[in-house]
XYZ file of C-alpha atoms in Angstrom:
640
model
C -0.038 0.262 0.094
C 2.889 2.300 -0.620
C 0.466 4.281 -2.778
C -1.414 5.323 0.291
C 1.566 6.831 1.761
C 2.917 8.754 -1.446
C 6.544 6.777 -1.561
C 7.681 7.083 -5.004
C 10.395 4.572 -4.476
C 10.923 1.364 -6.388
C 8.492 -1.395 -5.790
C 8.590 -4.127 -3.084
C 9.981 -1.212 -0.692
C 6.796 -0.005 0.961
C 5.746 -3.296 1.458
C 6.022 -3.032 5.641
C 3.838 -0.981 7.730
C 4.305 2.984 7.440
C 7.069 4.605 9.702
C 6.891 7.599 11.669
C 8.981 10.155 10.401
C 10.751 12.651 12.925
C 9.741 16.300 12.378
C 11.587 18.934 10.363
C 14.147 20.637 12.173
C 13.806 24.722 11.343
C 16.737 26.141 9.752
C 18.029 22.726 9.077
C 19.433 24.211 5.429
C 21.643 26.731 6.913
C 22.525 25.757 10.557
C 25.501 24.858 12.307
C 25.792 21.447 10.644
C 27.138 22.659 7.688
C 29.710 25.138 9.264
C 31.224 22.383 10.917
C 32.968 21.478 7.792
C 30.797 23.254 5.156
C 29.886 20.029 3.466
C 26.376 19.075 2.353
C 24.699 16.352 5.087
C 24.532 12.934 3.711
C 21.267 12.177 2.324
C 19.238 9.264 3.594
C 16.364 7.102 2.042
C 13.852 9.625 3.721
C 15.295 12.948 2.064
C 12.784 12.763 -0.873
C 9.978 12.002 1.401
C 6.814 13.957 0.697
C 4.645 14.588 3.618
C 1.653 15.541 1.412
C 1.405 11.926 0.798
C 0.356 11.403 4.411
C -2.174 13.745 4.326
C -3.781 12.223 1.196
C -3.117 8.424 2.616
C -5.047 9.796 5.696
C -7.938 11.320 3.644
C -8.058 8.069 1.567
C -8.324 5.819 4.615
C -10.990 7.884 6.284
C -12.825 7.823 2.913
C -12.277 4.141 2.771
C -13.245 3.562 6.201
C -16.673 5.168 5.659
C -16.873 3.300 2.449
C -18.859 0.164 1.992
C -16.188 -1.642 -0.022
C -13.183 -1.164 2.609
C -12.892 -5.102 3.008
C -12.635 -5.421 -0.611
C -10.147 -2.927 -1.256
C -7.686 -4.183 1.907
C -8.090 -7.762 0.090
C -7.254 -6.473 -3.059
C -4.581 -4.566 -1.877
C -3.245 -7.482 -0.214
C -3.812 -9.794 -3.189
C -1.479 -7.069 -5.226
C 1.350 -6.954 -2.840
C 1.379 -10.761 -3.014
C 1.219 -10.508 -6.811
C 4.305 -8.286 -6.843
C 6.566 -10.585 -4.467
C 5.710 -13.499 -6.956
C 6.911 -11.465 -9.567
C 9.981 -10.167 -7.434
C 10.631 -13.880 -6.885
C 10.344 -15.060 -10.553
C 12.482 -11.981 -11.847
C 15.035 -13.598 -9.041
C 14.698 -17.007 -10.442
C 15.416 -15.793 -14.139
C 18.348 -13.547 -13.079
C 19.837 -16.932 -11.132
C 18.863 -18.971 -14.562
C 20.680 -16.192 -16.621
C 23.847 -16.443 -14.387
C 23.924 -20.234 -14.780
C 23.474 -19.806 -18.514
C 26.424 -17.307 -18.394
C 28.284 -19.738 -16.644
C 27.971 -22.564 -18.957
C 28.373 -20.468 -21.928
C 31.783 -19.184 -20.401
C 32.602 -22.834 -19.862
C 31.848 -23.882 -23.768
C 33.631 -20.942 -24.696
C 36.774 -22.017 -22.563
C 36.332 -25.512 -23.878
C 36.225 -24.428 -27.395
C 39.301 -22.415 -26.934
C 41.155 -25.188 -25.497
C 40.078 -27.412 -28.429
C 41.524 -25.043 -30.984
C 44.469 -24.558 -29.055
C 44.949 -28.281 -29.135
C 44.345 -28.256 -32.659
C 46.298 -25.543 -33.745
C 49.359 -27.358 -31.575
C 48.702 -30.544 -33.647
C 48.781 -28.898 -36.991
C 52.070 -27.270 -36.155
C 53.256 -31.051 -34.840
C 52.300 -32.043 -37.996
C 53.890 -29.401 -40.143
C 56.984 -29.744 -38.296
C 57.144 -33.271 -38.578
C 56.641 -33.282 -42.238
C 59.246 -30.358 -42.409
C 61.458 -32.736 -40.837
C 60.491 -35.622 -43.145
C 60.970 -33.732 -46.286
C 64.149 -32.516 -45.279
C 65.469 -36.358 -44.510
C 64.256 -37.444 -47.816
C 66.076 -34.346 -49.487
C 69.331 -35.504 -47.777
C 68.708 -39.117 -48.501
C 67.939 -38.114 -51.947
C 71.277 -36.123 -52.309
C 73.340 -39.120 -50.897
C 72.220 -41.139 -53.354
C 72.544 -38.883 -56.071
C 76.391 -38.443 -54.668
C 76.240 -41.961 -54.669
C 75.055 -42.713 -57.927
C 77.557 -40.043 -59.406
C 80.435 -41.689 -57.743
C 79.532 -45.323 -59.006
C 78.957 -43.691 -62.617
C 82.455 -42.137 -62.198
C 84.021 -45.611 -61.115
C 82.067 -47.002 -63.482
C 83.368 -45.012 -66.363
C 86.990 -45.433 -65.071
C 86.459 -49.170 -65.302
C 85.145 -49.159 -68.590
C 87.986 -46.857 -69.727
C 90.267 -49.401 -68.074
C 88.745 -52.262 -69.628
C 88.955 -50.831 -73.231
C 92.380 -49.955 -72.636
C 93.093 -53.674 -71.836
C 90.860 -55.088 -74.849
C 92.749 -52.880 -77.189
C 96.159 -53.882 -75.892
C 95.115 -57.359 -75.877
C 93.728 -56.911 -79.053
C 96.889 -55.405 -80.689
C 98.992 -58.320 -79.055
C 96.583 -60.845 -80.804
C 96.885 -59.072 -83.922
C 100.907 -58.954 -83.980
C 101.343 -62.677 -82.922
C 98.805 -63.440 -85.902
C 100.974 -61.479 -88.208
C 104.025 -63.238 -86.983
C 102.572 -66.590 -87.101
C 101.013 -65.934 -90.788
C 104.577 -64.539 -92.054
C 105.905 -67.504 -90.422
C 103.535 -70.176 -91.996
C 104.287 -68.259 -95.356
C 107.822 -68.701 -95.006
C 107.536 -72.572 -93.850
C 104.974 -73.419 -96.834
C 107.135 -71.374 -99.194
C 110.212 -73.600 -98.274
C 108.005 -76.700 -98.246
C 107.334 -75.980 -101.799
C 110.558 -75.456 -102.898
C 111.694 -78.617 -101.475
C 109.224 -80.711 -102.859
C 109.597 -78.985 -106.258
C 113.149 -80.034 -106.272
C 112.757 -83.106 -105.224
C 110.203 -83.730 -108.090
C 112.434 -82.971 -110.495
C 115.245 -84.990 -109.467
C 112.906 -87.983 -109.247
C 110.546 -87.613 -112.208
C 111.967 -90.224 -114.102
C 111.291 -92.960 -111.132
C 107.750 -91.721 -110.291
C 106.719 -92.130 -114.104
C 108.348 -95.634 -114.096
C 106.104 -96.365 -110.904
C 103.037 -95.101 -112.669
C 103.725 -97.176 -115.478
C 104.199 -100.567 -113.532
C 101.236 -100.065 -111.575
C 99.056 -99.271 -114.492
C 100.120 -102.656 -116.224
C 100.030 -104.677 -113.044
C 96.054 -103.547 -112.813
C 95.090 -104.246 -116.317
C 96.523 -107.908 -115.967
C 94.381 -108.406 -112.697
C 91.253 -107.156 -114.521
C 91.788 -109.360 -117.654
C 92.086 -112.366 -115.400
C 89.127 -111.418 -113.493
C 86.968 -111.235 -116.684
C 88.275 -114.310 -117.960
C 87.871 -116.174 -114.573
C 84.341 -114.887 -114.233
C 83.361 -115.626 -117.807
C 84.468 -119.578 -117.383
C 82.557 -120.026 -114.069
C 79.057 -118.071 -115.882
C 79.205 -120.499 -118.663
C 79.917 -123.340 -116.853
C 76.845 -122.443 -114.579
C 74.290 -121.354 -117.477
C 75.135 -124.838 -119.159
C 74.607 -126.669 -115.796
C 71.386 -124.681 -115.609
C 69.763 -125.341 -119.187
C 70.843 -128.916 -118.839
C 68.494 -129.467 -115.540
C 65.112 -128.868 -116.508
C 63.757 -128.973 -112.704
C 65.743 -125.876 -111.982
C 64.354 -123.881 -115.284
C 60.771 -124.953 -114.257
C 61.269 -124.005 -110.508
C 62.802 -120.422 -111.593
C 60.126 -119.653 -114.069
C 57.390 -120.592 -111.657
C 59.104 -118.404 -108.586
C 59.392 -115.353 -111.085
C 55.635 -115.869 -112.098
C 54.576 -115.958 -108.393
C 56.555 -112.773 -107.845
C 55.084 -111.088 -110.583
C 51.677 -111.793 -109.420
C 52.254 -111.165 -105.755
C 53.491 -107.504 -106.519
C 50.796 -106.921 -108.781
C 48.104 -108.223 -106.281
C 49.659 -106.090 -103.632
C 49.737 -102.883 -105.483
C 46.023 -103.158 -106.464
C 45.085 -104.288 -103.202
C 46.907 -101.374 -101.522
C 45.426 -98.995 -104.172
C 41.754 -100.400 -103.168
C 42.320 -100.154 -99.734
C 43.750 -96.641 -99.802
C 40.895 -95.386 -101.700
C 38.533 -97.128 -99.440
C 40.250 -95.608 -96.247
C 40.412 -92.068 -97.625
C 36.830 -92.457 -99.009
C 35.569 -93.522 -95.252
C 38.438 -91.848 -92.934
C 40.258 -89.355 -94.751
C 39.327 -85.982 -96.148
C 39.172 -84.729 -99.948
C 41.903 -82.372 -101.197
C 39.152 -80.023 -102.263
C 37.588 -79.919 -98.744
C 39.051 -76.702 -96.953
C 36.939 -76.939 -93.841
C 34.471 -79.901 -92.246
C 32.852 -80.770 -89.173
C 32.891 -84.532 -89.853
C 34.487 -86.042 -87.138
C 37.473 -88.313 -88.575
C 39.535 -91.298 -86.257
C 42.559 -89.237 -85.915
C 40.586 -86.526 -84.357
C 38.745 -88.896 -82.217
C 41.975 -90.245 -80.863
C 43.697 -86.735 -80.393
C 40.717 -84.817 -78.916
C 38.109 -87.359 -77.413
C 36.690 -84.896 -74.848
C 35.701 -82.700 -77.760
C 34.417 -85.286 -80.346
C 32.063 -86.896 -77.212
C 30.799 -83.293 -76.389
C 30.202 -82.612 -80.044
C 28.273 -85.644 -80.431
C 26.216 -85.583 -77.476
C 25.675 -81.807 -77.543
C 22.128 -80.234 -78.368
C 21.735 -78.892 -81.724
C 22.257 -75.250 -82.071
C 20.010 -72.372 -83.202
C 20.545 -71.767 -86.860
C 20.511 -68.047 -86.463
C 22.866 -67.654 -83.391
C 25.563 -65.008 -84.065
C 23.939 -64.372 -87.436
C 22.352 -60.780 -87.807
C 19.770 -60.476 -90.666
C 17.263 -58.224 -91.477
C 13.362 -59.384 -90.349
C 12.428 -60.562 -93.509
C 15.637 -62.817 -94.476
C 15.946 -63.996 -90.845
C 12.101 -65.358 -91.090
C 12.839 -66.985 -94.718
C 16.331 -68.699 -93.575
C 14.727 -69.844 -90.286
C 12.024 -71.507 -92.348
C 14.828 -73.190 -94.532
C 16.456 -74.309 -91.223
C 13.427 -75.794 -89.681
C 12.460 -77.651 -93.208
C 16.208 -79.131 -93.310
C 15.895 -80.156 -89.983
C 12.472 -81.923 -90.477
C 13.879 -83.188 -93.875
C 16.873 -85.087 -91.905
C 14.298 -86.451 -89.432
C 11.962 -88.076 -91.981
C 14.808 -88.854 -94.694
C 12.989 -86.912 -97.181
C 14.743 -84.988 -100.329
C 17.188 -82.419 -99.773
C 16.983 -79.231 -101.485
C 19.735 -77.171 -102.842
C 20.194 -73.877 -102.098
C 21.959 -70.804 -103.859
C 23.050 -67.952 -101.673
C 24.069 -64.840 -103.252
C 24.611 -61.346 -102.520
C 28.008 -59.043 -101.815
C 30.605 -60.615 -99.833
C 30.986 -60.498 -96.075
C 27.102 -60.852 -95.627
C 26.665 -64.251 -93.686
C 26.479 -66.850 -96.426
C 29.178 -69.031 -95.047
C 28.372 -68.343 -91.359
C 24.763 -69.359 -92.398
C 25.728 -72.485 -93.919
C 27.748 -73.681 -90.958
C 24.917 -72.839 -88.564
C 22.193 -74.545 -90.893
C 24.276 -77.800 -90.898
C 24.707 -77.690 -87.128
C 21.246 -76.861 -86.345
C 20.025 -79.979 -88.665
C 22.153 -82.131 -87.096
C 24.246 -82.502 -89.731
C 28.158 -82.283 -91.058
C 29.265 -79.596 -92.918
C 32.103 -79.483 -95.389
C 33.433 -76.224 -97.471
C 35.156 -76.344 -100.836
C 36.337 -73.188 -102.877
C 35.233 -73.401 -106.498
C 39.033 -71.542 -106.979
C 40.835 -74.939 -106.101
C 39.278 -76.565 -108.987
C 40.203 -75.131 -112.156
C 44.326 -75.485 -111.238
C 43.914 -79.094 -110.740
C 43.472 -79.578 -114.626
C 42.811 -83.364 -115.422
C 42.756 -84.242 -111.701
C 39.614 -82.147 -111.270
C 37.434 -84.594 -112.137
C 38.633 -87.379 -109.780
C 38.900 -84.703 -106.956
C 35.217 -84.185 -107.974
C 34.330 -87.279 -107.786
C 36.094 -88.187 -104.575
C 34.343 -85.122 -102.610
C 30.793 -86.453 -103.680
C 31.871 -90.400 -102.960
C 33.214 -88.799 -99.181
C 30.035 -87.028 -98.800
C 27.727 -90.232 -99.668
C 29.712 -92.248 -96.913
C 28.337 -89.349 -93.974
C 26.090 -91.278 -91.654
C 24.636 -87.988 -90.399
C 24.297 -86.398 -93.729
C 26.719 -83.736 -95.140
C 26.004 -79.986 -96.158
C 28.170 -79.626 -98.847
C 29.073 -75.815 -99.112
C 30.707 -74.545 -102.083
C 31.939 -71.076 -101.859
C 32.534 -68.879 -105.031
C 30.793 -71.628 -106.753
C 30.956 -69.210 -110.106
C 34.881 -69.891 -110.267
C 34.252 -73.468 -111.985
C 30.263 -73.776 -112.508
C 30.449 -71.206 -115.428
C 28.559 -71.137 -118.577
C 30.144 -73.856 -121.002
C 28.541 -72.002 -124.346
C 29.425 -68.750 -123.868
C 32.616 -68.922 -121.561
C 36.078 -69.607 -122.918
C 36.831 -72.681 -120.330
C 39.429 -75.470 -120.951
C 38.668 -79.065 -121.692
C 39.725 -80.117 -118.264
C 37.251 -77.566 -116.711
C 34.578 -78.445 -119.181
C 34.889 -82.231 -117.942
C 34.840 -81.186 -114.343
C 32.032 -79.178 -114.611
C 30.204 -82.376 -116.489
C 31.078 -84.495 -113.590
C 29.817 -82.055 -111.073
C 26.288 -82.132 -112.988
C 26.256 -85.642 -112.901
C 26.855 -86.201 -109.490
C 23.930 -83.547 -108.725
C 21.630 -84.633 -111.349
C 19.123 -86.090 -108.783
C 18.062 -85.224 -105.248
C 20.531 -86.548 -103.115
C 18.389 -88.740 -101.151
C 17.516 -90.977 -104.311
C 19.880 -93.770 -104.924
C 22.309 -93.309 -107.871
C 23.327 -96.415 -109.872
C 26.804 -96.029 -112.069
C 28.191 -98.749 -114.628
C 30.647 -99.822 -116.781
C 30.583 -97.835 -120.043
C 30.053 -100.287 -123.509
C 31.364 -100.067 -126.483
C 28.108 -98.028 -127.830
C 29.196 -95.202 -125.356
C 33.322 -95.367 -125.721
C 33.347 -93.143 -128.743
C 31.577 -90.350 -126.439
C 34.038 -90.691 -123.812
C 36.755 -88.192 -123.478
C 40.359 -89.452 -122.693
C 40.275 -88.617 -119.439
C 36.999 -90.436 -118.460
C 38.510 -93.240 -120.170
C 41.670 -93.611 -117.937
C 40.262 -92.559 -114.747
C 39.057 -95.238 -111.921
C 35.877 -93.057 -111.250
C 32.274 -93.454 -113.048
C 31.810 -91.006 -115.678
C 28.590 -89.965 -117.398
C 27.938 -91.396 -120.784
C 24.978 -91.888 -123.001
C 24.974 -95.852 -122.480
C 24.644 -97.961 -119.421
C 27.260 -97.187 -116.923
C 28.047 -99.361 -113.711
C 30.933 -99.760 -111.223
C 33.266 -102.467 -111.307
C 34.866 -102.311 -107.789
C 35.668 -98.837 -108.043
C 37.494 -99.020 -111.708
C 36.008 -98.107 -115.253
C 36.442 -100.639 -117.981
C 35.557 -99.691 -121.763
C 34.890 -102.311 -124.361
C 32.333 -104.534 -126.028
C 33.667 -107.370 -124.056
C 32.485 -106.150 -120.435
C 30.382 -108.867 -118.695
C 27.503 -107.984 -116.990
C 27.601 -107.656 -113.211
C 25.571 -106.615 -110.255
C 25.516 -102.769 -109.819
C 26.818 -101.291 -106.499
C 23.799 -99.004 -105.359
C 25.313 -95.707 -103.606
C 22.965 -93.924 -101.343
C 24.017 -90.375 -101.469
C 22.980 -88.364 -98.328
C 24.133 -84.528 -99.066
C 22.717 -81.447 -99.420
C 24.377 -78.896 -101.653
C 24.720 -75.131 -100.985
C 26.128 -72.708 -103.437
C 27.382 -69.344 -102.731
C 28.316 -66.745 -105.254
C 29.030 -63.104 -105.449
C 28.280 -63.271 -109.291
C 25.331 -65.994 -109.931
C 24.572 -64.635 -113.350
C 27.603 -66.683 -114.479
C 26.420 -70.049 -113.796
C 25.951 -72.369 -116.341
C 21.788 -73.074 -117.215
C 22.294 -76.551 -116.071
C 23.456 -75.520 -112.871
C 20.691 -73.064 -112.079
C 18.420 -76.227 -113.033
C 19.617 -77.692 -110.201
C 18.769 -75.009 -107.619
C 15.679 -75.306 -105.821
C 15.894 -72.032 -103.872
C 17.814 -68.800 -104.066
C 18.085 -66.357 -101.175
C 19.642 -63.014 -101.305
C 21.591 -61.867 -98.670
C 22.006 -58.034 -98.764
C 24.249 -55.603 -96.904
C 22.682 -54.649 -93.379
C 20.619 -51.736 -92.644
C 21.340 -49.338 -89.830
C 19.191 -51.818 -87.302
C 21.641 -54.968 -88.459
C 24.527 -52.730 -88.283
C 23.969 -51.396 -84.734
C 23.240 -55.103 -83.683
C 26.517 -56.274 -85.195
C 28.714 -53.646 -83.937
C 27.268 -54.195 -80.497
C 27.910 -57.932 -80.940
C 31.666 -57.785 -82.025
C 32.449 -54.954 -79.453
C 30.998 -57.044 -76.790
C 33.001 -60.191 -78.057
C 36.443 -58.631 -79.295
C 36.600 -55.500 -76.648
C 34.251 -55.910 -73.664
C 34.541 -59.760 -72.783
C 38.516 -59.498 -72.826
C 38.450 -56.430 -70.847
C 36.298 -57.868 -68.225
C 37.985 -61.238 -68.140
C 41.145 -60.033 -67.075
C 43.224 -62.419 -68.483
C 44.493 -60.295 -71.508
C 46.548 -56.899 -71.799
C 43.175 -54.801 -72.534
C 41.647 -52.238 -70.591
C 38.521 -50.311 -71.687
C 38.280 -46.313 -70.899
C 34.888 -44.946 -69.297
C 32.708 -43.796 -71.994
C 28.923 -44.428 -73.281
C 29.328 -47.783 -75.317
C 25.550 -47.893 -76.019
C 25.680 -44.546 -77.510
C 29.000 -45.153 -79.501
C 27.795 -48.198 -81.028
C 24.717 -46.403 -82.305
C 26.946 -43.340 -83.937
C 29.093 -46.070 -85.358
C 26.255 -47.831 -86.638
C 25.288 -44.906 -88.480
C 28.597 -43.953 -89.919
C 29.291 -47.432 -91.485
C 26.748 -47.315 -94.039
C 27.316 -49.700 -97.027
C 29.742 -51.974 -94.732
C 29.379 -55.301 -94.463
C 29.307 -57.629 -91.557
C 32.859 -59.062 -92.415
C 34.139 -55.492 -92.376
C 32.338 -54.685 -89.104
C 33.836 -57.652 -87.483
C 37.353 -56.551 -88.755
C 36.862 -53.071 -87.467
C 36.195 -54.747 -83.916
C 39.476 -56.425 -84.337
C 41.115 -53.513 -85.316
C 39.894 -51.874 -81.987
C 41.326 -54.681 -80.041
C 44.504 -54.761 -81.694
C 44.997 -50.933 -81.293
C 44.608 -51.359 -77.567
C 47.021 -54.268 -77.290
C 49.474 -51.727 -79.170
C 49.219 -49.057 -76.879
C 51.524 -48.637 -74.106
C 48.947 -49.089 -71.113
C 46.421 -51.411 -73.182
C 43.461 -49.185 -72.712
C 41.222 -48.559 -75.537
C 39.836 -44.719 -75.157
C 37.138 -43.180 -77.106
C 39.519 -41.189 -79.281
C 41.077 -44.453 -80.657
C 37.855 -46.072 -81.502
C 36.971 -42.968 -83.588
C 40.331 -42.976 -85.297
C 40.038 -46.450 -86.140
C 36.606 -46.052 -87.557
C 37.785 -43.157 -89.613
C 40.138 -45.136 -91.073
C 37.692 -48.013 -91.884
C 35.535 -45.714 -93.556
C 38.404 -44.268 -95.621
C 39.272 -47.798 -96.580
C 35.833 -48.756 -97.630
C 35.179 -45.728 -99.738
C 38.843 -46.525 -101.313
C 37.450 -50.057 -102.098
C 34.172 -48.515 -103.766
C 36.011 -46.556 -106.006
C 37.936 -49.458 -107.164
C 34.863 -51.444 -107.693
C 33.199 -48.370 -109.700
C 36.713 -48.091 -111.783
C 36.641 -51.793 -112.818
C 32.647 -51.991 -113.719
C 33.625 -48.826 -115.678
C 36.639 -50.322 -117.523
C 34.779 -52.791 -119.989
C 32.095 -50.090 -121.097
C 34.988 -47.510 -122.158
C 36.709 -50.355 -124.044
C 33.448 -51.201 -126.056
C 33.104 -47.489 -126.636
C 36.915 -47.452 -127.995
């Protein structure tokens, strides 16, 4: 209730009962107290007291006492005092909390300062240690350099010393050789002079010795001839007079001749049989047919091939969708033909080189469960007269396959040319006739060969009469133990039936050069075009994975691959390689691998890939220019 007394101090100072103040002393402002020291009297807490406040308080108290709300006012005043006390206590608590927070902040700051100090000390220690280590390494390197220089100087001195010693030794040896050579020449000259002098002095004696030796040798030879003639005459006279010896000798010589002739023919027949059954004809470049030697050398691989499942005909072959569907139908039909033992169909595959004709022929044979054999048409012409026999050997060997054989003739236009318009030799014409004879019927039907009679002997060329293989003619032809006989005295015999089990596949870049009879034997023609962009992208990805990614990930080879977007790069390469064949793309991938192996670190980078692609494009354009020039050359010649 400080407001009742008019005290204007801070809140809470008037919480107690009102105090009685001493009356004011008159003249206190200028009394004797000031005179004592002329100093102002000290102020106490009552110096600013307003006495009028008491009067107002008393007046208010009287009014409040006569008021009907005196009790409520008193209680309200008490509640206000309590509220003030609570506020004061809360402020005191807040002050204590602030003090504690200030202490904790001070502790945190001190800890942070201590941590920074320790960090700075640690950094200083590390810098000092690094500097000391650097100085130590530098001292060690200087010592090594000095030691190396010292060693090099010692080595140089040693090399100079060795060179000097070697030069002295070489000079000594040369001097010794020179002296030895002089002595040898002097000795030889002295011996030659002595020998010539002795021969001149003894020339008469030497000539007499030579004459005596010649006379003695002549006498010895004459006596030997005389003795041998006498013995041979007596023996022949005794042999002729004894008929038993003559008969025995003639019989022995006859039996010996018969034995030699029989052994020769038997060896020839056995050799041809073994070659047909076990060997491989000379015209066949590559085959999957298993031979006895291969089975003995690689039994595990052979058993794996025999027990393995048939492969997909288009595995690893990238073609256009329409062509892929067509060749898949051919593969399925060939496989079912083999299962049902039906007639095989002859196929012609033509198109630009490197488009997958040979690869598909191999896959077709493996898919259908057949063996394959690859021969090249260019190998037939250089054989001359032996080409007929070689062609018959190929077909005889193909007919002995139990699994069936796919005979693939690559570059077939090299010897199957037109007989009417092309200038071909008689030997190549005879070889073509033999080929046409052996492919005249479908391969699953039996063909009967026979001996040429007199009626057809005139139509046979000399090569056909001399050969031991069947030859086409107008009359009946039969096989007699694998040999040909011509004449009217041929005796009839039981013909041998050969069951041929092969499928003929021809491949050519120029099918228009085929003889019409060859075209008549073709059942189906398939064109292999250059790959389009989709096929080129599949080819690039396949060969990139085969020749680059797999060797790089296996880790067994010295090949690493830099980091770049492989898929995007393959798409770009497929767009740039327009007009290239599958073989050219495969060669491009092999070139990438070779560039990686040729680099110092064995890493194939994107720049190396791009550089090789540009080289391949330039080479392809150069080839196309050569091809255009070759195609334009005949036209220019005709115009001239």
